[in-house]
Tab-separated table of C-alpha atoms in Angstrom:
chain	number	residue	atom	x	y	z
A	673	UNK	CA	149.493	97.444	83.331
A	674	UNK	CA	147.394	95.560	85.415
A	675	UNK	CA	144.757	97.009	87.387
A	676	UNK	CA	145.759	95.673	90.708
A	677	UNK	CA	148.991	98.032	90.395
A	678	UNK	CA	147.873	101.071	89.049
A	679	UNK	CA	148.261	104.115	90.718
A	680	UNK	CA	145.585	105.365	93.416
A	681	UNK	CA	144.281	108.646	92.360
A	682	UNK	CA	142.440	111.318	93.508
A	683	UNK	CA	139.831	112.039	91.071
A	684	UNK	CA	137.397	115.256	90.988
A	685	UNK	CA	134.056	115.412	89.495
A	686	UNK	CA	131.836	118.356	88.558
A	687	UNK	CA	128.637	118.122	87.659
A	688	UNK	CA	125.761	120.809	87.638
A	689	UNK	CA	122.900	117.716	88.006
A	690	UNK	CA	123.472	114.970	90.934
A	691	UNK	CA	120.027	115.072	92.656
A	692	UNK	CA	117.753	114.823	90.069
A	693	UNK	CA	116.350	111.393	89.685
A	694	UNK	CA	115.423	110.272	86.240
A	695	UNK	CA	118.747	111.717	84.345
A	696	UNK	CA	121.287	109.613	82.695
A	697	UNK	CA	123.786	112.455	83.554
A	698	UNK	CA	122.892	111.463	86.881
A	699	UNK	CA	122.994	107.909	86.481
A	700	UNK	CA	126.369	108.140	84.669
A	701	UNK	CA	127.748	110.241	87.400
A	702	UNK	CA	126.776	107.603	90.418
A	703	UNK	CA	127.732	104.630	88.446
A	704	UNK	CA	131.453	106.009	87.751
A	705	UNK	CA	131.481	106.897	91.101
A	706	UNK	CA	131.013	103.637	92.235
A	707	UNK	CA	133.631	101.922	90.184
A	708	UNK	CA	136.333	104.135	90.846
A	709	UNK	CA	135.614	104.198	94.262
A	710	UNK	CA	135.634	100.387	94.305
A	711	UNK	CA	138.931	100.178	92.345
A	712	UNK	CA	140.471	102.220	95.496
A	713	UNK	CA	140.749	105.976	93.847
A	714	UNK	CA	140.007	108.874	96.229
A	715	UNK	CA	136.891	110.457	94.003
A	716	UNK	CA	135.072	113.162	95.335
A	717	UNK	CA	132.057	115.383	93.054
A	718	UNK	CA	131.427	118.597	93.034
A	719	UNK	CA	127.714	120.049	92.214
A	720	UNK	CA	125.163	122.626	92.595
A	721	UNK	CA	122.972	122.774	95.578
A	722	UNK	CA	119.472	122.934	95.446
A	723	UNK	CA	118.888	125.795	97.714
A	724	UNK	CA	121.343	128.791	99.353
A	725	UNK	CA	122.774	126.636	101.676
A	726	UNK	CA	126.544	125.271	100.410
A	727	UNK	CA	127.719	121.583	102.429
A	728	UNK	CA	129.159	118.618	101.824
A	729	UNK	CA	127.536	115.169	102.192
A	730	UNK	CA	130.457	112.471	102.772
A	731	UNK	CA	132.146	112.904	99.387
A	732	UNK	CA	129.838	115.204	97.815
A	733	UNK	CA	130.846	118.821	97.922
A	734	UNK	CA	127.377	121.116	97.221
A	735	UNK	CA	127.710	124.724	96.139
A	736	UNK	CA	124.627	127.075	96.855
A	737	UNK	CA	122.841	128.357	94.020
A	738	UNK	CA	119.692	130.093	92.700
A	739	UNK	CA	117.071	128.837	90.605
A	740	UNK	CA	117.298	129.332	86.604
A	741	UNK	CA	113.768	128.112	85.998
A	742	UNK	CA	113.083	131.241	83.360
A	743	UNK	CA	115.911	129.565	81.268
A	744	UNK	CA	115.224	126.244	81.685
A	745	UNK	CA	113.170	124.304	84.303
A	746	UNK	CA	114.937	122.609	87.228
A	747	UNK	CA	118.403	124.841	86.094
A	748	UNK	CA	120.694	126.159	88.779
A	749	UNK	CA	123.004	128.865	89.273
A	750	UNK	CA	126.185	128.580	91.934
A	751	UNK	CA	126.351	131.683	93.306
A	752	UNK	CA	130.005	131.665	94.270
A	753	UNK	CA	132.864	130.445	92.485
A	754	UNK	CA	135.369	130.759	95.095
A	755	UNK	CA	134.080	128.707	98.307
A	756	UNK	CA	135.422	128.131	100.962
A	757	UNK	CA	134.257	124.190	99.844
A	758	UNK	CA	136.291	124.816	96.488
A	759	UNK	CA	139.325	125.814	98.022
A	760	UNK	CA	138.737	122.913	100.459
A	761	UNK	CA	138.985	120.944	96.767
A	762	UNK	CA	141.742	123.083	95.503
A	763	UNK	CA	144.419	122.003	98.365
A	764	UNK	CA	143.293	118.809	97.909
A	765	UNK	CA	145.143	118.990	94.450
A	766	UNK	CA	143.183	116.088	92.413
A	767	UNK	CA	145.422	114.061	89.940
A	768	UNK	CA	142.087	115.219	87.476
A	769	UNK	CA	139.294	116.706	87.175
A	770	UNK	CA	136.301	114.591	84.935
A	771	UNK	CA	133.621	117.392	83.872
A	772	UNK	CA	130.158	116.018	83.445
A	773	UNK	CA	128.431	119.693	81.962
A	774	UNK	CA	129.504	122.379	80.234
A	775	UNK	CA	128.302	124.882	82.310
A	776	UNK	CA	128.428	126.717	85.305
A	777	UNK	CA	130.167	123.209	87.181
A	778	UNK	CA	132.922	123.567	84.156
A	779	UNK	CA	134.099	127.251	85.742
A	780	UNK	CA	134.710	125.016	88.584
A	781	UNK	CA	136.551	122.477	86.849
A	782	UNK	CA	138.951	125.180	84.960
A	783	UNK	CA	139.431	127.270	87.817
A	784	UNK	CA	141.030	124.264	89.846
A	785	UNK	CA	142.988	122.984	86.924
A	786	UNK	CA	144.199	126.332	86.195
A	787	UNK	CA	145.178	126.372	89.599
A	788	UNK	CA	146.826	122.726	90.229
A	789	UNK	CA	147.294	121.751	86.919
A	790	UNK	CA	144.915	118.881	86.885
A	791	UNK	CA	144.303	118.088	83.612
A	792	UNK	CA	140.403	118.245	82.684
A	793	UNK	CA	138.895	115.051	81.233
A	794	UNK	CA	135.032	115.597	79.729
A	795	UNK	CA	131.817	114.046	79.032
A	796	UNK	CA	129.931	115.792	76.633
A	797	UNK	CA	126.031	114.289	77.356
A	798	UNK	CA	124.115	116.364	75.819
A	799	UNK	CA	123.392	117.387	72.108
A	800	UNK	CA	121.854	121.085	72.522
A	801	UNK	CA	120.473	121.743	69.209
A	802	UNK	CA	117.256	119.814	70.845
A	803	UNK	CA	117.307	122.489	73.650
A	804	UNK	CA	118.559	125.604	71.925
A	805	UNK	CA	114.542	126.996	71.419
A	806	UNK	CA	114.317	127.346	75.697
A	807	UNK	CA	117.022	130.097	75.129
A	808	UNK	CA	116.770	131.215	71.507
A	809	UNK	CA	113.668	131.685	69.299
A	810	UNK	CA	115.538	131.020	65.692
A	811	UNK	CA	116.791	127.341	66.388
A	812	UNK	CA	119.352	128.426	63.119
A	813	UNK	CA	120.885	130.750	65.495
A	814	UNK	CA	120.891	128.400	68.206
A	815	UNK	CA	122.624	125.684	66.462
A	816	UNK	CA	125.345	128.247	65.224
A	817	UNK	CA	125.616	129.121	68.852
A	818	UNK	CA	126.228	125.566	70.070
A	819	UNK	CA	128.741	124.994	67.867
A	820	UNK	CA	130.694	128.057	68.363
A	821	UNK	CA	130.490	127.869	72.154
A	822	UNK	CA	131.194	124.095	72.407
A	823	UNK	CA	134.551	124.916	70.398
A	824	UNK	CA	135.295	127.677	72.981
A	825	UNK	CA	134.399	125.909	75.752
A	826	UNK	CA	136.366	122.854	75.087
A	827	UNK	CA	139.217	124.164	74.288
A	828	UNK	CA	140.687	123.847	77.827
A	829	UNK	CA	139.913	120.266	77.884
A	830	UNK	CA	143.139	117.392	77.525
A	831	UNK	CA	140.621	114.533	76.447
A	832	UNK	CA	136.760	114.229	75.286
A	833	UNK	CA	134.401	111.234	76.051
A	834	UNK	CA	131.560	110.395	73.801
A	835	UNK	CA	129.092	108.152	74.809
A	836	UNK	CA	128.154	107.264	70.965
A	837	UNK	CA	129.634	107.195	67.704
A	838	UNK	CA	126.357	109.623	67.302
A	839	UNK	CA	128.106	112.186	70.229
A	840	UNK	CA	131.449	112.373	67.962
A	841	UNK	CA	129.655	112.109	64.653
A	842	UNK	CA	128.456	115.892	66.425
A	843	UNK	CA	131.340	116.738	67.487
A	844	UNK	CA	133.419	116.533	65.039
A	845	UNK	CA	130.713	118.681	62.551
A	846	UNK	CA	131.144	121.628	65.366
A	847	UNK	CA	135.143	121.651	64.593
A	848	UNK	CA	136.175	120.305	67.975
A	849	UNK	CA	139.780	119.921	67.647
A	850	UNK	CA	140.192	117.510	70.314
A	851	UNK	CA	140.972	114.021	71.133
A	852	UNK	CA	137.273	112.221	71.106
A	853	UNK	CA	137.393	108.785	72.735
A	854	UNK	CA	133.472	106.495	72.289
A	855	UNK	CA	133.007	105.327	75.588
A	856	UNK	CA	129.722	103.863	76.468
A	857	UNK	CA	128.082	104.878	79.867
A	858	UNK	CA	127.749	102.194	81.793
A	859	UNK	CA	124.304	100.864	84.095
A	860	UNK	CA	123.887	98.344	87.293
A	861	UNK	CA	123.236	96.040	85.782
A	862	UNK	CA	123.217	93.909	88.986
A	863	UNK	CA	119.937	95.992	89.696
A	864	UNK	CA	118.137	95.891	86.752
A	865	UNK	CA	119.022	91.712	86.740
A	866	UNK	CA	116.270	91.812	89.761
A	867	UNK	CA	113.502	90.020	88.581
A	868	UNK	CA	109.474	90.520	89.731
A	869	UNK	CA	107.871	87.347	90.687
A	870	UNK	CA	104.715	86.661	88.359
A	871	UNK	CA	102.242	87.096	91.520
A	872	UNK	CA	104.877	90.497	92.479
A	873	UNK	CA	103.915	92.048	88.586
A	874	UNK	CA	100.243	91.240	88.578
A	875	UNK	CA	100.423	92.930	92.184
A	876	UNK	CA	102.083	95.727	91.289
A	877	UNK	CA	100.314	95.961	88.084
A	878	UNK	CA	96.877	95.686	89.709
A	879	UNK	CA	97.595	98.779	91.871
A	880	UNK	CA	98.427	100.766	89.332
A	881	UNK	CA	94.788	100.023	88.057
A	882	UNK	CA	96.223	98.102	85.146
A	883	UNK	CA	93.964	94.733	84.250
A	884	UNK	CA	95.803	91.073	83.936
A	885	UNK	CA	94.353	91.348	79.885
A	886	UNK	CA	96.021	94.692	79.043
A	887	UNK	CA	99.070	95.387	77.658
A	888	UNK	CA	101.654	98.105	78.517
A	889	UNK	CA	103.389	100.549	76.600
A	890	UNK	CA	105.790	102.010	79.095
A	891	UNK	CA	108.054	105.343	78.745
A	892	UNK	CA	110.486	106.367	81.505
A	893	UNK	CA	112.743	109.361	82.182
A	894	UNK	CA	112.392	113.240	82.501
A	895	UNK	CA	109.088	114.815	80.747
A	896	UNK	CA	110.510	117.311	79.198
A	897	UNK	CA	109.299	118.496	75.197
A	898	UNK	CA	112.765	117.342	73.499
A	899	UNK	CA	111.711	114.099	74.432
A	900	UNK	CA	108.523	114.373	71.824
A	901	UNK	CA	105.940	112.483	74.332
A	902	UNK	CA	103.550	114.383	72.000
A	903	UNK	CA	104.469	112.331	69.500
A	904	UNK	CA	103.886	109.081	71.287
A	905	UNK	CA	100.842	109.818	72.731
A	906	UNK	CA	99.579	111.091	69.263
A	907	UNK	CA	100.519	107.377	68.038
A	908	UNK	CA	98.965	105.551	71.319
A	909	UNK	CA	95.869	106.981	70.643
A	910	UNK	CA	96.136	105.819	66.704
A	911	UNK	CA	97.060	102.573	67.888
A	912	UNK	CA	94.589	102.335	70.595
A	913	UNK	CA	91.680	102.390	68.160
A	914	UNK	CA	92.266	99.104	67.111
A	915	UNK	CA	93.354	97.392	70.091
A	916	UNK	CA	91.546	98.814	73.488
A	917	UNK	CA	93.761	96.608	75.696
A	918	UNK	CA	97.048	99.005	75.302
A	919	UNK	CA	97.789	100.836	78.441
A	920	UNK	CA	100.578	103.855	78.224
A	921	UNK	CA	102.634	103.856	81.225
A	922	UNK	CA	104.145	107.030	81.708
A	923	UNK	CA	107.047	107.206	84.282
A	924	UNK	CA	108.712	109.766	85.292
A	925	UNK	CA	107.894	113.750	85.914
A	926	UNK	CA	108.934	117.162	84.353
A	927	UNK	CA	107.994	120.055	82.496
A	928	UNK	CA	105.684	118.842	79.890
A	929	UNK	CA	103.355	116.376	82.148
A	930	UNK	CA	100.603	119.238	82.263
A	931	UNK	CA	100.491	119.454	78.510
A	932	UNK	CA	100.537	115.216	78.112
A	933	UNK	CA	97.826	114.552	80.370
A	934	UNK	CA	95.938	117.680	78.775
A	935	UNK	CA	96.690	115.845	75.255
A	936	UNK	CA	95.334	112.623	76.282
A	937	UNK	CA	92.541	113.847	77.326
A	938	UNK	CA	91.810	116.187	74.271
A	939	UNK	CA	92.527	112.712	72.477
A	940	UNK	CA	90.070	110.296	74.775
A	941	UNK	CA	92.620	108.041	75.935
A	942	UNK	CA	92.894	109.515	79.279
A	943	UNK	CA	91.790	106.235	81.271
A	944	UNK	CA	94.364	104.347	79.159
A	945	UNK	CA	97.416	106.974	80.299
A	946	UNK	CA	98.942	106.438	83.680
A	947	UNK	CA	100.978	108.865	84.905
A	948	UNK	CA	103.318	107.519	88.258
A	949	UNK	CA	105.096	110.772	88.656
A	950	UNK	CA	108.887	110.733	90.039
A	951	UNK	CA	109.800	107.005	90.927
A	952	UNK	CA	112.717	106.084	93.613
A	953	UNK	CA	115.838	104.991	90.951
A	954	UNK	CA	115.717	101.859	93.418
A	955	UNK	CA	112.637	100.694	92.496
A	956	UNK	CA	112.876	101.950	88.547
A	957	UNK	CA	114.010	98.038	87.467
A	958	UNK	CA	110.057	97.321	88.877
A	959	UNK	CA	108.302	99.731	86.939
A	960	UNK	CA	110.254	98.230	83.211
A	961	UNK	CA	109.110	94.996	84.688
A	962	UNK	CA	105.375	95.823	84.408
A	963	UNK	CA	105.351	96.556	80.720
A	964	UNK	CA	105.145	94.506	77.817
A	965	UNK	CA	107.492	97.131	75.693
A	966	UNK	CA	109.609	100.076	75.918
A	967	UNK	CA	108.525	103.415	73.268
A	968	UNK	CA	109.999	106.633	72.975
A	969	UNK	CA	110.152	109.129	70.078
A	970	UNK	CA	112.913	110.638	71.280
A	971	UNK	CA	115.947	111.941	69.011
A	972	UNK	CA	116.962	114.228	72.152
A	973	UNK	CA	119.975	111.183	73.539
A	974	UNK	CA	123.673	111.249	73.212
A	975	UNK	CA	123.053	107.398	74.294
A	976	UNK	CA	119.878	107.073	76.251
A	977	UNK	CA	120.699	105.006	79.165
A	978	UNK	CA	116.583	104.188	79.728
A	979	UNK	CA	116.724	102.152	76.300
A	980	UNK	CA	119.786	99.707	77.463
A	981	UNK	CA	117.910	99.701	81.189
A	982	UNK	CA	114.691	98.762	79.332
A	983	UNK	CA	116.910	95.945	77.480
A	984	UNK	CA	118.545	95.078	80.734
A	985	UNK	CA	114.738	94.123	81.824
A	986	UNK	CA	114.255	92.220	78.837
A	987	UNK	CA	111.950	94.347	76.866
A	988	UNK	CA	111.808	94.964	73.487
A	989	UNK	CA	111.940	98.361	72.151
A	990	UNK	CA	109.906	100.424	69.716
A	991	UNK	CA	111.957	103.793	69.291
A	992	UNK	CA	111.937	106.791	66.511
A	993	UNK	CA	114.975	105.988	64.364
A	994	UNK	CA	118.426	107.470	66.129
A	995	UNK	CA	121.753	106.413	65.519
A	996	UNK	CA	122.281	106.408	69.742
A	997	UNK	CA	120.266	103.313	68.987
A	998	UNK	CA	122.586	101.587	66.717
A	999	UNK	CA	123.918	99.328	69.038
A	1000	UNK	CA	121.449	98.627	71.669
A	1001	UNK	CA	118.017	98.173	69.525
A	1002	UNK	CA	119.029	95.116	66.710
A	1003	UNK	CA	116.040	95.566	64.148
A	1004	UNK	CA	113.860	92.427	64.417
A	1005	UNK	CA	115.524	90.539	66.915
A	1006	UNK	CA	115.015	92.792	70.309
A	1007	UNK	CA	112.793	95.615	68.530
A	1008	UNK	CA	112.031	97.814	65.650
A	1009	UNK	CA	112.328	101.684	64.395
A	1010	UNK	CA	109.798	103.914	62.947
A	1011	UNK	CA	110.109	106.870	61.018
A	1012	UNK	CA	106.799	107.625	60.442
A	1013	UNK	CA	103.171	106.674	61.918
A	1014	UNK	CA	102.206	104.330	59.260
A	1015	UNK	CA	105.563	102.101	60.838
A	1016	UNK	CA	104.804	102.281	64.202
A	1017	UNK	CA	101.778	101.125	63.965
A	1018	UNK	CA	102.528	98.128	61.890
A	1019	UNK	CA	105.067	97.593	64.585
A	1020	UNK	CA	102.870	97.498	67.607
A	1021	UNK	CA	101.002	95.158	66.533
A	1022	UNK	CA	103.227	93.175	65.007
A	1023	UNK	CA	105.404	93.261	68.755
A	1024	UNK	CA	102.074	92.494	70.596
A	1025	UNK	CA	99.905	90.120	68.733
A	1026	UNK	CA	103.751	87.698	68.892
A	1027	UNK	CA	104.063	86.031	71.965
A	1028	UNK	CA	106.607	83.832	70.931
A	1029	UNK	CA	108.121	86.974	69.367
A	1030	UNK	CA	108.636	89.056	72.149
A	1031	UNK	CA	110.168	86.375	74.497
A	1032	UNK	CA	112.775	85.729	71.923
A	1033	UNK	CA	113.030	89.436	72.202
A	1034	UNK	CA	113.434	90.040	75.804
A	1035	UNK	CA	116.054	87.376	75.521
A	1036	UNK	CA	118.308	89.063	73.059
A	1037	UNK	CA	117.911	92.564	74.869
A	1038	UNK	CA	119.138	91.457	78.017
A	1039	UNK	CA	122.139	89.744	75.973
A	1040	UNK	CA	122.381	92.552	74.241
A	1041	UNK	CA	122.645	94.921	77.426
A	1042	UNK	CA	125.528	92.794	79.173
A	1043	UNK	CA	127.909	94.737	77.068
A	1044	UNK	CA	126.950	97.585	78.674
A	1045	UNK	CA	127.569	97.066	82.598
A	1046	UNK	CA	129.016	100.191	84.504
A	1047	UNK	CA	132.661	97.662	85.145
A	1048	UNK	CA	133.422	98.240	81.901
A	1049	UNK	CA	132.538	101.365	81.802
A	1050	UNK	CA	134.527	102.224	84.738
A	1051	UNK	CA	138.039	100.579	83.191
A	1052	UNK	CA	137.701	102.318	79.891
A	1053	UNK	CA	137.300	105.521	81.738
A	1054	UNK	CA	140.443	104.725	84.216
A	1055	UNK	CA	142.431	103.603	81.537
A	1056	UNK	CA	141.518	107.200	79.497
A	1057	UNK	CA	142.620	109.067	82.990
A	1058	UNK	CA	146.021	106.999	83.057
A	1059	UNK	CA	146.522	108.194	79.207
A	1060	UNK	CA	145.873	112.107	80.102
A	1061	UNK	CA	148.859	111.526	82.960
């Protein structure tokens, strides 16, 4: 059917994150938003407030909640199911209900199916054997938790999204029993198709206290330990020995910032680290600009939306191994992946002492990163809602 006479629908999503900046739960969220809302559907999203104080911005219906931070930093907990804001929702009688978390936004999501009969469609984001050791000391018992309580959990739900063949591949081990569709989240790419002048990036660069002879290694996104920074910074200051003009751009804040800057300096390379802290997401395409390549050592993603933004920017990559990486990171032409030290390494140098190399490289990443623009993304996820119906 074409899309010009499909149905108008009123489309609910929960989410427990919407606020928080550098998240690609966030991201994912906001960029299906838009597309649905530009294809004429009637979406509305309903999250966890930040403080006690429940309201609704335009579409956005907030739920007041209490801090979690003993469980895991930044974590929220609504402290009423049964709003006057849900209800609100609840007579509005969505056509269905797209559930971004499993948690404490998912009791919202099955208590207004149960109650209209809108079927629940879900996005599972997140793999939480990386995050099981914030909650439970044996990570054996964690993982044997996760996969018990995803099964539960999911039961209620009519269809499953994964954003990877990786999120299935998981899936699928934990006995889910129910119909998986691989559906890539999608990014602006109109935004991240901005382009620095060359007088704009030495600017920008300059202020940052980065000279116009170094070259930047740049990670971005939440600083949080399943994202291994330690790692990274460990390897940066390997790698730094035998070429002082590397600079490690750090973007991005969270949890394990104290402990990275304490690292680099325990490891002298704290006047090659920069920390920028939290960055407006408007501005993010400026900040992958500066660099000369994107790291991470990260195993953490279901997809990891920074690596196709960093490819979007036409960077190469240097990542830890991951099958999320499988179809955004093409070994040789648009970057490399390391398993060990030793690899890395040979890889940094061999990305930075190529000129000709790299621009061949940022070339192929932003071809590479066309495939995933949020319009797509947006049609394979209104053509899964038309199947559910």
């Amino acid at each position: 059917m074409p899309s010009q006479e499909r149905k108008k629908l009123k489309i609910l999503i929960t989410t427990d994150l919407y606020t928080t900046n550098t998240n690609g739960v966030v991201t994912s969220v906001q960029n299906l938003f838009d597309e649905l809302t530009a294809k004429g559907h009637d979406v509305r999203i309903l999250t966890i407030s930040n403080d006690l104080h429940s309201h609704k911005e335009g579409a956005v219906y907030y739920i007041r909640s209490l801090p979690l931070g003993m469980v895991y930093p930044d974590v929220r907990m609504p402290t009423s199911f049964h709003h006057r804001l849900i209800q609100e929702l609840i007579d509005w009688k969505p056509d269905v209900i797209h559930s971004q978390c499993e948690f404490f936004s998912f009791q919202f999501a099955s208590r207004i199916s149960r109650i209209t009969g809108a079927p629940i469609v879900h996005t599972y984001h997140t793999l939480y054997e990386q995050y099981v050791t914030y909650l439970v000391p044996s990570k054996r018992l964690g993982n044997v938790l996760v996969r018990v309580l995803s099964r539960q959990r999911l039961k209620k739900v009519r269809i499953l999204v994964a954003p990877t063949q990786k999120v299935e591949d998981a899936l699928l081990s934990y006995g889910v029993q129910n119909p998986i569709s691989v559906v890539p989240s999608g990014i602006s790419l109109e935004q991240h198709h901005q382009r620095l002048t060359a007088e704009q990036r030495l600017e920008k660069r300059r202020a940052l206290g980065i000279r116009d002879d170094q070259q930047v290694l740049l990670n971005l996104g939440r600083l949080g330990t399943e994202k291994n920074l330690g790692e990274l910074m460990e390897l940066f200051a390997q790698a730094q020995k035998s070429n002082d003009k590397m600079v490690f751009l750090i973007v991005g804040d969270g949890p394990a910032r104290e402990d990275l800057e304490k690292q680099a300096r325990e490891l002298g390379v704290a006047d090659h680290v920069i920390f920028t802290g939290m960055v407006a997401p408007s501005e993010v395409q400026n900040y992958y600009q500066l660099a000369d390549v994107f790291v991470s050592a990260s195993t953490s993603e279901t997809q990891g939306l920074t690596y196709i933004e960093a490819a979007a920017n036409g960077l190469p990559l240097l990542c830890r191994q991951d099958d999320c990486l499988n179809e955004v990171l093409k070994e040789g032409e648009n970057g490399f992946e390391y398993t060990n030290a030793e690899e890395f390494l040979q890889d940094i140098d061999e990305v930075l002492e190529d000129p000709q190399w790299r621009e061949a490289a940022s070339k192929r990443s932003e071809e590479i990163a066309q495939s995933f623009g949020k319009k797509a993304f947006g049609e394979a996820i209104e053509n899964i809602y038309e199947s559910v119906l």
